[in-house]
mmCIF file of C-alpha atoms and ligand atoms in Angstrom:
data_model
loop_
_atom_site.group_PDB
_atom_site.id
_atom_site.type_symbol
_atom_site.label_atom_id
_atom_site.label_comp_id
_atom_site.label_asym_id
_atom_site.label_seq_id
_atom_site.Cartn_x
_atom_site.Cartn_y
_atom_site.Cartn_z
ATOM 1 C CA MET A 147 272.234 108.232 39.259
ATOM 2 C CA GLN A 148 273.261 107.856 42.915
ATOM 3 C CA GLU A 149 271.382 106.673 45.805
ATOM 4 C CA ILE A 150 270.218 109.654 48.134
ATOM 5 C CA ILE A 151 271.345 109.454 51.694
ATOM 6 C CA SER A 152 271.065 111.940 54.602
ATOM 7 C CA ASP A 153 273.903 113.356 56.413
ATOM 8 C CA LYS A 154 273.986 112.882 60.080
ATOM 9 C CA ASN A 155 275.068 116.327 60.775
ATOM 10 C CA TRP A 156 271.962 117.888 59.293
ATOM 11 C CA ASN A 157 269.390 119.327 61.368
ATOM 12 C CA LYS A 158 266.020 117.711 60.949
ATOM 13 C CA LEU A 159 263.392 120.238 60.869
ATOM 14 C CA GLY A 160 260.189 118.179 60.141
ATOM 15 C CA ILE A 161 258.822 115.085 58.320
ATOM 16 C CA TYR A 162 255.336 115.031 56.901
ATOM 17 C CA PRO A 163 253.290 112.439 55.142
ATOM 18 C CA ILE A 164 251.725 113.388 51.972
ATOM 19 C CA VAL A 165 248.303 111.625 51.578
ATOM 20 C CA ASP A 166 245.880 114.092 49.940
ATOM 21 C CA GLU A 167 245.824 117.579 48.320
ATOM 22 C CA HIS A 168 245.499 119.288 51.615
ATOM 23 C CA ASP A 169 248.766 117.905 52.706
ATOM 24 C CA ILE A 170 250.321 119.436 49.551
ATOM 25 C CA VAL A 171 248.994 122.777 50.523
ATOM 26 C CA LYS A 172 249.991 122.352 54.146
ATOM 27 C CA VAL A 173 253.556 121.189 53.387
ATOM 28 C CA ARG A 174 253.920 123.978 50.821
ATOM 29 C CA SER A 175 253.146 126.585 53.393
ATOM 30 C CA ILE A 176 255.505 125.026 55.932
ATOM 31 C CA VAL A 177 258.265 125.054 53.280
ATOM 32 C CA ARG A 178 257.593 128.713 52.617
ATOM 33 C CA GLN A 179 257.632 129.489 56.349
ATOM 34 C CA HIS A 180 261.126 127.685 56.515
ATOM 35 C CA ALA A 181 262.474 129.729 53.648
ATOM 36 C CA LYS A 182 261.284 132.960 55.329
ATOM 37 C CA ASP A 183 263.041 131.821 58.652
ATOM 38 C CA PHE A 184 266.119 131.333 56.376
ATOM 39 C CA ARG A 185 265.707 134.986 55.560
ATOM 40 C CA MET A 186 265.328 134.193 51.811
ATOM 41 C CA GLY A 187 263.784 136.989 49.751
ATOM 42 C CA ILE A 188 260.395 136.856 48.132
ATOM 43 C CA VAL A 189 261.675 135.511 44.855
ATOM 44 C CA GLU A 190 263.872 132.783 46.436
ATOM 45 C CA GLN A 191 260.692 131.814 48.701
ATOM 46 C CA THR A 192 258.552 131.650 45.661
ATOM 47 C CA ARG A 193 261.019 129.489 43.833
ATOM 48 C CA ILE A 194 261.538 126.918 46.508
ATOM 49 C CA THR A 195 257.815 126.787 47.232
ATOM 50 C CA THR A 196 257.009 126.215 43.650
ATOM 51 C CA ALA A 197 259.668 123.631 43.178
ATOM 52 C CA ILE A 198 258.383 121.702 46.267
ATOM 53 C CA SER A 199 254.851 122.047 44.859
ATOM 54 C CA GLU A 200 255.964 120.305 41.680
ATOM 55 C CA LEU A 201 257.512 117.356 43.652
ATOM 56 C CA LEU A 202 254.518 117.021 45.925
ATOM 57 C CA ARG A 203 252.121 116.891 43.205
ATOM 58 C CA ASN A 204 254.049 114.269 41.354
ATOM 59 C CA MET A 205 254.300 112.134 44.462
ATOM 60 C CA TYR A 206 250.584 112.611 44.789
ATOM 61 C CA ASN A 207 249.620 112.001 41.197
ATOM 62 C CA TYR A 208 252.180 109.190 40.273
ATOM 63 C CA ALA A 209 253.153 107.493 43.573
ATOM 64 C CA ASN A 210 249.939 107.629 45.616
ATOM 65 C CA GLY A 211 251.795 109.832 48.255
ATOM 66 C CA GLY A 212 254.918 109.478 50.344
ATOM 67 C CA ASP A 213 256.947 111.348 52.865
ATOM 68 C CA VAL A 214 258.750 114.847 52.840
ATOM 69 C CA VAL A 215 261.786 115.479 55.046
ATOM 70 C CA ILE A 216 262.705 118.987 55.611
ATOM 71 C CA GLU A 217 266.456 119.682 56.835
ATOM 72 C CA SER A 218 269.052 122.399 57.055
ATOM 73 C CA GLY A 219 272.773 121.604 56.867
ATOM 74 C CA ASP A 220 276.170 122.461 55.139
ATOM 75 C CA ILE A 221 276.555 121.384 51.644
ATOM 76 C CA GLU A 222 279.523 122.383 49.424
ATOM 77 C CA GLU A 223 280.226 125.176 51.790
ATOM 78 C CA HIS A 224 276.786 126.701 51.787
ATOM 79 C CA ASN A 225 274.170 126.500 54.491
ATOM 80 C CA ALA A 226 271.156 125.020 52.701
ATOM 81 C CA LEU A 227 267.548 124.258 53.066
ATOM 82 C CA ILE A 228 267.179 120.625 52.102
ATOM 83 C CA ILE A 229 264.090 119.022 51.151
ATOM 84 C CA THR A 230 263.631 115.364 50.316
ATOM 85 C CA CYS A 231 260.638 113.746 48.833
ATOM 86 C CA ILE A 232 260.419 109.929 49.281
ATOM 87 C CA ASP A 233 257.847 107.711 47.723
ATOM 88 C CA LYS A 234 257.309 103.998 47.345
ATOM 89 C CA GLY A 235 255.539 104.446 44.034
ATOM 90 C CA PRO A 236 256.176 102.735 40.690
ATOM 91 C CA GLY A 237 259.380 104.585 40.134
ATOM 92 C CA ILE A 238 260.672 106.065 36.944
ATOM 93 C CA GLU A 239 261.638 103.912 34.081
ATOM 94 C CA ASN A 240 263.624 106.609 32.160
ATOM 95 C CA VAL A 241 264.779 109.216 34.480
ATOM 96 C CA GLU A 242 266.603 111.210 31.673
ATOM 97 C CA LEU A 243 263.330 111.249 29.718
ATOM 98 C CA ALA A 244 261.249 112.436 32.778
ATOM 99 C CA MET A 245 263.778 115.250 33.341
ATOM 100 C CA SER A 246 263.346 116.511 29.961
ATOM 101 C CA ASP A 247 261.187 119.570 29.083
ATOM 102 C CA GLY A 248 257.699 118.812 28.050
ATOM 103 C CA TYR A 249 257.726 115.139 28.723
ATOM 104 C CA THR A 250 254.677 113.782 30.540
ATOM 105 C CA SER A 251 253.363 110.290 30.854
ATOM 106 C CA GLY A 252 249.978 111.626 31.668
ATOM 107 C CA MET A 253 248.112 114.887 31.217
ATOM 108 C CA GLY A 254 250.557 117.314 32.765
ATOM 109 C CA MET A 255 252.626 119.917 31.007
ATOM 110 C CA GLY A 256 255.902 117.936 31.527
ATOM 111 C CA TYR A 257 257.760 120.815 33.108
ATOM 112 C CA GLY A 258 257.599 119.840 36.779
ATOM 113 C CA LEU A 259 260.838 118.114 37.185
ATOM 114 C CA PRO A 260 263.123 120.048 34.863
ATOM 115 C CA GLY A 261 261.387 123.136 36.130
ATOM 116 C CA ALA A 262 262.028 122.368 39.752
ATOM 117 C CA LYS A 263 265.622 121.673 38.860
ATOM 118 C CA ARG A 264 266.002 125.135 37.445
ATOM 119 C CA LEU A 265 264.310 126.815 40.440
ATOM 120 C CA VAL A 266 266.784 125.470 43.028
ATOM 121 C CA ASP A 267 270.542 125.427 43.652
ATOM 122 C CA LYS A 268 270.985 121.608 43.806
ATOM 123 C CA PHE A 269 268.725 118.885 42.500
ATOM 124 C CA GLU A 270 269.142 115.182 43.057
ATOM 125 C CA ILE A 271 266.846 112.219 41.770
ATOM 126 C CA TYR A 272 267.197 108.595 42.334
ATOM 127 C CA SER A 273 264.425 106.189 41.238
ATOM 128 C CA GLU A 274 264.305 102.450 40.936
ATOM 129 C CA PRO A 275 261.261 100.829 38.874
ATOM 130 C CA GLN A 276 258.847 99.139 41.202
ATOM 131 C CA LYS A 277 260.515 100.502 44.362
ATOM 132 C CA GLY A 278 260.075 104.249 44.249
ATOM 133 C CA THR A 279 261.436 107.637 43.651
ATOM 134 C CA THR A 280 263.430 110.035 45.940
ATOM 135 C CA VAL A 281 263.945 113.659 44.825
ATOM 136 C CA ARG A 282 266.000 116.189 46.698
ATOM 137 C CA ILE A 283 266.126 119.891 46.356
ATOM 138 C CA MET A 284 268.469 122.276 48.026
ATOM 139 C CA LYS A 285 268.535 126.001 48.338
ATOM 140 C CA TRP A 286 271.508 127.864 49.646
ATOM 141 C CA LYS A 287 270.751 130.375 52.475
ATOM 142 C CA MET B 151 228.367 85.431 120.047
ATOM 143 C CA GLU B 152 231.316 87.801 120.686
ATOM 144 C CA ASN B 153 234.778 86.794 121.492
ATOM 145 C CA ASN B 154 236.836 88.861 123.871
ATOM 146 C CA LEU B 155 239.635 90.709 122.322
ATOM 147 C CA ASP B 156 243.007 88.995 122.865
ATOM 148 C CA PHE B 157 245.842 91.418 122.988
ATOM 149 C CA LYS B 158 248.587 89.583 120.919
ATOM 150 C CA ASN B 159 246.131 88.615 118.332
ATOM 151 C CA ALA B 160 244.921 92.225 118.126
ATOM 152 C CA LYS B 161 248.279 93.547 117.699
ATOM 153 C CA GLU B 162 248.732 91.395 114.670
ATOM 154 C CA ARG B 163 245.410 92.188 113.320
ATOM 155 C CA ILE B 164 245.970 96.092 113.652
ATOM 156 C CA GLU B 165 249.351 95.532 111.850
ATOM 157 C CA HIS B 166 247.430 93.833 109.093
ATOM 158 C CA ILE B 167 244.916 96.591 109.060
ATOM 159 C CA GLU B 168 247.831 99.056 108.676
ATOM 160 C CA ASP B 169 249.179 96.913 105.865
ATOM 161 C CA VAL B 170 245.967 96.926 104.059
ATOM 162 C CA LEU B 171 245.346 100.536 104.547
ATOM 163 C CA SER B 172 248.921 101.373 103.047
ATOM 164 C CA SER B 173 248.400 99.122 100.217
ATOM 165 C CA VAL B 174 245.171 100.933 99.481
ATOM 166 C CA ALA B 175 246.940 104.271 99.835
ATOM 167 C CA ALA B 176 249.407 102.990 97.242
ATOM 168 C CA GLY B 177 246.703 102.292 94.935
ATOM 169 C CA ASP B 178 246.200 98.600 95.414
ATOM 170 C CA LEU B 179 242.542 98.043 95.871
ATOM 171 C CA ASP B 180 242.487 94.168 95.647
ATOM 172 C CA LYS B 181 243.497 93.669 99.258
ATOM 173 C CA ARG B 182 240.689 93.090 101.829
ATOM 174 C CA LEU B 183 240.707 92.433 105.613
ATOM 175 C CA GLN B 184 239.880 88.772 106.655
ATOM 176 C CA THR B 185 236.952 88.843 109.259
ATOM 177 C CA ASP B 186 236.553 85.223 110.287
ATOM 178 C CA ILE B 187 236.880 86.098 113.941
ATOM 179 C CA GLU B 188 234.132 88.145 115.525
ATOM 180 C CA ASP B 189 235.173 90.584 118.194
ATOM 181 C CA ASP B 190 235.516 94.269 118.915
ATOM 182 C CA LEU B 191 237.851 94.815 115.896
ATOM 183 C CA THR B 192 235.544 93.041 113.547
ATOM 184 C CA GLY B 193 233.203 96.156 113.084
ATOM 185 C CA ILE B 194 236.286 98.250 112.221
ATOM 186 C CA GLU B 195 237.599 95.742 109.692
ATOM 187 C CA GLU B 196 234.237 95.395 107.903
ATOM 188 C CA ALA B 197 233.851 99.195 107.818
ATOM 189 C CA ILE B 198 237.239 99.436 106.207
ATOM 190 C CA ASN B 199 236.372 96.698 103.859
ATOM 191 C CA ILE B 200 233.256 98.624 102.730
ATOM 192 C CA LEU B 201 235.261 101.749 102.483
ATOM 193 C CA ILE B 202 237.635 99.974 100.032
ATOM 194 C CA GLU B 203 234.712 98.617 98.172
ATOM 195 C CA ASP B 204 233.281 102.217 97.764
ATOM 196 C CA LEU B 205 236.580 103.539 96.784
ATOM 197 C CA THR B 206 237.041 101.027 94.257
ATOM 198 C CA TYR B 207 233.463 101.796 92.778
ATOM 199 C CA GLU B 208 234.283 105.527 92.991
ATOM 200 C CA LEU B 209 237.478 105.118 91.224
ATOM 201 C CA LYS B 210 235.987 103.033 88.538
ATOM 202 C CA GLN B 211 233.290 105.401 87.974
ATOM 203 C CA SER B 212 235.648 108.394 87.643
ATOM 204 C CA LYS B 213 237.827 106.555 85.290
ATOM 205 C CA LYS B 214 234.887 105.639 83.225
ATOM 206 C CA MET B 215 233.871 109.454 83.198
ATOM 207 C CA LYS B 216 237.417 110.449 82.382
ATOM 208 C CA GLU B 217 237.347 108.223 79.421
ATOM 209 C CA GLU B 218 234.086 109.513 78.254
ATOM 210 C CA LEU B 219 235.218 112.920 78.583
ATOM 211 C CA GLU B 220 238.408 112.184 76.687
ATOM 212 C CA ASP B 221 236.430 110.614 74.041
ATOM 213 C CA LYS B 222 234.067 113.633 73.833
ATOM 214 C CA LEU B 223 237.008 115.914 73.649
ATOM 215 C CA ASN B 224 238.518 113.846 70.875
ATOM 216 C CA LYS B 225 235.308 114.006 68.981
ATOM 217 C CA ILE B 226 235.049 117.796 69.492
ATOM 218 C CA GLN B 227 238.540 118.301 68.254
ATOM 219 C CA GLU B 228 237.856 116.158 65.229
ATOM 220 C CA GLN B 229 234.721 118.256 64.539
ATOM 221 C CA GLN B 230 236.684 121.386 64.857
ATOM 222 C CA LYS B 231 239.268 120.208 62.339
ATOM 223 C CA THR B 232 236.340 119.306 59.945
ATOM 224 C CA ILE B 233 234.965 122.741 60.487
ATOM 225 C CA VAL B 234 238.282 124.384 59.842
ATOM 226 C CA GLN B 235 238.726 122.249 56.775
ATOM 227 C CA GLN B 236 235.339 123.059 55.540
ATOM 228 C CA GLN B 237 235.853 126.866 56.122
ATOM 229 C CA GLU B 238 239.018 126.594 54.107
ATOM 230 C CA ASP B 239 237.260 124.609 51.444
ATOM 231 C CA LEU B 240 234.328 127.171 51.406
ATOM 232 C CA LEU B 241 236.809 130.002 50.996
ATOM 233 C CA GLU B 242 238.706 128.169 48.291
ATOM 234 C CA LEU B 243 235.290 127.098 46.586
ATOM 235 C CA SER B 244 234.048 130.565 46.638
ATOM 236 C CA SER B 245 235.193 131.911 43.230
ATOM 237 C CA PRO B 246 232.480 134.426 42.528
ATOM 238 C CA VAL B 247 232.261 135.482 38.919
ATOM 239 C CA THR B 248 230.793 139.017 38.674
ATOM 240 C CA LYS B 249 229.815 141.145 35.804
ATOM 241 C CA VAL B 250 231.530 144.464 36.556
ATOM 242 C CA TRP B 251 230.190 146.433 33.680
ATOM 243 C CA ASP B 252 228.733 145.701 30.343
ATOM 244 C CA ASN B 253 230.581 142.912 28.574
ATOM 245 C CA VAL B 254 233.181 142.373 31.328
ATOM 246 C CA LEU B 255 233.328 139.540 33.803
ATOM 247 C CA ILE B 256 235.746 139.441 36.670
ATOM 248 C CA LEU B 257 236.810 136.304 38.484
ATOM 249 C CA PRO B 258 239.085 136.895 41.667
ATOM 250 C CA VAL B 259 240.796 133.749 42.413
ATOM 251 C CA ILE B 260 241.791 133.340 46.088
ATOM 252 C CA GLY B 261 243.652 130.552 47.763
ATOM 253 C CA THR B 262 245.258 127.334 46.369
ATOM 254 C CA LEU B 263 243.989 125.887 43.149
ATOM 255 C CA ASP B 264 243.689 122.217 43.586
ATOM 256 C CA SER B 265 242.213 120.253 40.672
ATOM 257 C CA GLN B 266 238.714 120.004 42.153
ATOM 258 C CA ARG B 267 238.537 123.603 42.701
ATOM 259 C CA THR B 268 239.880 124.626 39.428
ATOM 260 C CA GLN B 269 237.246 122.518 37.725
ATOM 261 C CA ILE B 270 234.478 124.299 39.629
ATOM 262 C CA MET B 271 235.988 127.738 38.996
ATOM 263 C CA MET B 272 236.281 126.885 35.297
ATOM 264 C CA GLU B 273 232.748 125.648 35.039
ATOM 265 C CA ASN B 274 231.486 128.836 36.867
ATOM 266 C CA LEU B 275 233.258 131.223 34.527
ATOM 267 C CA LEU B 276 232.260 129.236 31.286
ATOM 268 C CA GLN B 277 228.558 129.072 32.595
ATOM 269 C CA LYS B 278 228.678 132.844 33.259
ATOM 270 C CA ILE B 279 230.158 133.612 29.857
ATOM 271 C CA VAL B 280 227.130 131.752 28.206
ATOM 272 C CA GLU B 281 224.560 133.379 30.549
ATOM 273 C CA THR B 282 225.812 136.933 30.020
ATOM 274 C CA GLY B 283 227.238 136.856 26.659
ATOM 275 C CA CYS B 284 230.261 138.796 27.908
ATOM 276 C CA THR B 285 233.257 138.754 25.562
ATOM 277 C CA ILE B 286 235.993 139.784 28.054
ATOM 278 C CA ALA B 287 236.858 137.941 31.181
ATOM 279 C CA ILE B 288 239.480 138.943 33.773
ATOM 280 C CA LEU B 289 240.984 136.301 35.965
ATOM 281 C CA ASP B 290 242.774 137.903 38.854
ATOM 282 C CA ILE B 291 245.270 135.619 40.520
ATOM 283 C CA THR B 292 246.624 138.249 43.047
ATOM 284 C CA GLY B 293 245.260 135.900 45.765
ATOM 285 C CA VAL B 294 246.900 132.674 44.606
ATOM 286 C CA PRO B 295 250.167 132.225 46.310
ATOM 287 C CA THR B 296 251.884 129.565 44.251
ATOM 288 C CA VAL B 297 251.602 129.177 40.418
ATOM 289 C CA ASP B 298 253.150 125.758 39.621
ATOM 290 C CA THR B 299 252.820 123.938 36.271
ATOM 291 C CA GLN B 300 249.448 122.234 37.262
ATOM 292 C CA VAL B 301 247.871 125.738 38.122
ATOM 293 C CA ALA B 302 249.403 127.242 34.882
ATOM 294 C CA ASN B 303 248.023 124.358 32.887
ATOM 295 C CA HIS B 304 244.511 124.866 34.253
ATOM 296 C CA LEU B 305 244.728 128.544 33.561
ATOM 297 C CA LEU B 306 245.676 127.788 30.025
ATOM 298 C CA LYS B 307 242.739 125.417 29.634
ATOM 299 C CA THR B 308 240.285 127.986 31.104
ATOM 300 C CA VAL B 309 241.455 130.514 28.794
ATOM 301 C CA THR B 310 241.207 128.154 25.800
ATOM 302 C CA ALA B 311 237.790 127.020 26.694
ATOM 303 C CA ALA B 312 236.633 130.588 27.290
ATOM 304 C CA ARG B 313 237.932 131.542 23.852
ATOM 305 C CA LEU B 314 235.974 128.734 22.228
ATOM 306 C CA LEU B 315 232.738 130.414 23.863
ATOM 307 C CA GLY B 316 233.786 133.681 22.225
ATOM 308 C CA ALA B 317 235.299 135.382 25.278
ATOM 309 C CA ASP B 318 238.930 136.726 25.659
ATOM 310 C CA CYS B 319 240.545 136.226 28.955
ATOM 311 C CA ILE B 320 242.941 138.598 30.575
ATOM 312 C CA ILE B 321 245.033 137.200 33.578
ATOM 313 C CA SER B 322 245.927 139.793 36.115
ATOM 314 C CA GLY B 323 247.830 139.932 39.489
ATOM 315 C CA ILE B 324 250.998 137.991 38.611
ATOM 316 C CA SER B 325 253.612 139.179 40.953
ATOM 317 C CA PRO B 326 257.139 139.734 39.678
ATOM 318 C CA ALA B 327 258.252 136.705 41.870
ATOM 319 C CA ILE B 328 255.598 134.593 40.295
ATOM 320 C CA ALA B 329 256.444 135.811 36.774
ATOM 321 C CA GLN B 330 260.051 134.946 37.228
ATOM 322 C CA THR B 331 259.389 131.534 38.616
ATOM 323 C CA ILE B 332 256.960 130.749 35.681
ATOM 324 C CA VAL B 333 259.741 131.568 33.256
ATOM 325 C CA HIS B 334 262.153 129.371 35.194
ATOM 326 C CA LEU B 335 259.623 126.556 35.057
ATOM 327 C CA GLY B 336 259.745 126.844 31.401
ATOM 328 C CA ILE B 337 256.041 127.471 30.744
ATOM 329 C CA ASP B 338 255.120 129.691 27.911
ATOM 330 C CA LEU B 339 252.115 131.788 28.799
ATOM 331 C CA SER B 340 252.601 134.123 25.822
ATOM 332 C CA SER B 341 249.520 132.968 24.249
ATOM 333 C CA ILE B 342 247.612 134.524 27.332
ATOM 334 C CA LYS B 343 246.948 138.310 27.601
ATOM 335 C CA THR B 344 248.389 139.063 31.047
ATOM 336 C CA LYS B 345 248.409 142.307 33.145
ATOM 337 C CA ALA B 346 250.342 143.103 36.215
ATOM 338 C CA THR B 347 247.380 144.428 38.169
ATOM 339 C CA LEU B 348 243.779 144.106 38.232
ATOM 340 C CA GLN B 349 243.688 147.678 37.652
ATOM 341 C CA ASP B 350 245.637 147.495 34.530
ATOM 342 C CA ALA B 351 243.514 144.597 33.426
ATOM 343 C CA MET B 352 240.274 146.709 33.888
ATOM 344 C CA LEU B 353 241.714 149.604 31.980
ATOM 345 C CA PHE B 354 242.795 147.287 29.201
ATOM 346 C CA ALA B 355 239.265 145.801 29.076
ATOM 347 C CA MET B 356 237.623 149.198 29.106
ATOM 348 C CA LYS B 357 239.469 150.337 26.172
ATOM 349 C CA LYS B 358 238.719 147.270 24.353
ATOM 350 C CA ASN B 359 235.149 147.519 25.221
ATOM 351 C CA ASN B 360 234.971 151.024 23.954
ATOM 352 C CA GLN B 361 236.535 149.895 20.623
ATOM 353 C CA LEU B 362 234.049 147.095 20.299
ATOM 354 C CA PHE B 363 231.122 149.313 21.236
ATOM 355 C CA GLU B 364 232.163 151.981 18.791
ATOM 356 C CA GLY B 365 232.493 149.327 16.178
ATOM 357 C CA LYS B 366 229.114 148.031 17.191
ATOM 358 C CA ILE B 367 227.393 151.666 17.045
ATOM 359 C CA HIS B 368 229.153 152.295 13.722
ATOM 360 C CA LEU B 369 227.808 149.079 12.329
ATOM 361 C CA GLU B 370 224.234 149.846 13.856
ATOM 362 C CA HIS B 371 224.343 153.238 12.156
ATOM 363 C CA LYS B 372 225.305 151.749 8.906
ATOM 364 C CA GLU B 373 222.393 149.364 9.161
ATOM 365 C CA GLN B 374 220.084 152.077 9.919
ATOM 366 C CA GLU B 375 221.299 154.156 6.950
ATOM 367 C CA GLU B 376 220.853 151.226 4.903
ATOM 368 C CA ASP B 377 217.303 150.699 6.293
ATOM 369 C CA ASP B 378 216.538 154.266 5.544
ATOM 370 C CA LYS B 379 217.396 153.856 1.835
HETATM 371 N N1 ADP C 494 257.362 110.479 42.066
HETATM 372 C C1 ADP C 494 257.186 109.946 40.744
HETATM 373 N N2 ADP C 494 256.868 108.592 40.580
HETATM 374 C C2 ADP C 494 256.688 108.089 39.433
HETATM 375 N N3 ADP C 494 256.722 108.861 38.311
HETATM 376 C C3 ADP C 494 256.974 110.058 38.389
HETATM 377 C C4 ADP C 494 257.347 110.678 39.681
HETATM 378 N N4 ADP C 494 257.489 112.013 39.372
HETATM 379 C C5 ADP C 494 257.464 112.202 37.982
HETATM 380 N N5 ADP C 494 257.127 111.035 37.379
HETATM 381 C C6 ADP C 494 257.056 110.807 35.977
HETATM 382 O O1 ADP C 494 257.813 111.847 35.251
HETATM 383 C C7 ADP C 494 257.114 112.568 34.241
HETATM 384 C C8 ADP C 494 257.388 113.865 34.263
HETATM 385 O O2 ADP C 494 257.265 114.687 35.415
HETATM 386 P P1 ADP C 494 256.979 116.305 35.297
HETATM 387 O O3 ADP C 494 258.240 116.742 34.887
HETATM 388 O O4 ADP C 494 256.538 116.598 36.715
HETATM 389 O O5 ADP C 494 255.714 116.416 34.383
HETATM 390 P P2 ADP C 494 254.114 116.033 34.545
HETATM 391 O O6 ADP C 494 253.924 115.838 36.092
HETATM 392 O O7 ADP C 494 253.571 117.339 34.029
HETATM 393 O O8 ADP C 494 253.888 114.870 33.645
HETATM 394 C C9 ADP C 494 255.590 112.244 34.718
HETATM 395 O O9 ADP C 494 254.719 112.386 33.744
HETATM 396 C C10 ADP C 494 255.739 110.792 35.502
HETATM 397 O O10 ADP C 494 255.614 109.878 34.369
HETATM 398 MG MG1 MG C 495 254.567 116.981 37.559
#
C-alpha cells in the first residue's frame, strides 16, 4: 500500500467538503457533470458517479466526512478524471479484508469498495489506523 | 471682542484650512481646525468644523445602514437556501403510493434515496399494503439517478418486508446503464422481480392479477357449488 500523492501537473477542478448527506448528493452530481464534460457516455457517467457515491457514503458513514478533490490529468498515457476522497477518520485496520466482496463492519452490503474498484479504470487506497483513509479513483477519457 | 485680521497669520490659517480640507477629502475625518483666535476667519473655521462633524455623522450612519443591509441580505440568502433545500426535501419526501387498480400499488420513486427518505418511503409502502390488502406493489425507480449499494440494500429490504406482509414487489425503471453498474458492483438482485419499464411492470402485474382473480373466482364458484349441495 503506497501513500497517495497528487501530481503537480494535474489540473484541479474542485475541492468539496463532505459534511452531510446533501453534500453527497451535490458532489455526486458535480462528478456526473465533469464526466459529461469529459464526453463520457451514459454508461461511463453512471459508473464513475456510482463509484464516487460509494466512497462518499463510506466517508460519511465511517469517517464522519472528509474532503473530495476532483482533478484531470495524464496517467499512464491516458487523459483521466481523477477523484480523491480524503478523510481523517479511524482508518481501516485490514484493507485487504475491507476490499473483499461482502465484507462489512456495519450494516452495509460490503460491496462498496470492491464494487467501486470494478467500476473505474484505476483504483488506489491508502489507510492508516487512527489517521485516516484516502481513496482515489480514475477514469480514462 | 474681535481681532483684526493679520495678513501673515491669515495666510498660514488658510493654508491650514486647505490642509484639513484635503485630509477630509482623503477620508481622514479626525482633523479639526483650531479656533482659539477670534477674527473674520473664525466663522469659516467653525463652519468647516461643523461640516466635518456632520459628514462624520452621516458617514457613520450610512456605514451602519450598509452593515444592516448586508446583514439582511445575508439572512435572505440564508432563507433562500433553506427554502431551496426544503423544496428539494419535499420533492424527495413525496413518494406517493397509489392504488392503480384492484390489488396493485405503484410507488414512483423520484430523486435521491438517502437513508431517511428511504425509511419514510418504505414505511409508506408497507402501511399502504396493510391498509389496502394489495398483493402486488410496483416500485418504479426511473427517477432515481444513482443506484449504489446502499440504495440497492434499501430496495432489497423493502421488498423483503413487503413479502412478509404478503405483497410481491416488482422493481421497474432500471436503465441499461444502471443495470450494468449494479452487475459490476457485484450486487445480486436476482431475488427481486425486475422489469425494464413501468409499462412492462404494469402488464406483468395485470396478468398476475388476472390469474389471481381467475383463481379466486374458481374457488368462489367451488365454494358456492359446495354450499348448494
Ligand atoms: N473511509 C473509511 N474509513 C473507515 N473505514 C472504512 C472506510 N471506508 C470503508 N471502510 C470499512 O470498510 C468496510 C467495507 O466497505 P464497503 O466495501 O464500502 O462496504 P460497506 O460500506 O457496505 O460496509 C466498511 O464496512 C468499513 O469497515
Ligand atoms: Mg460502503
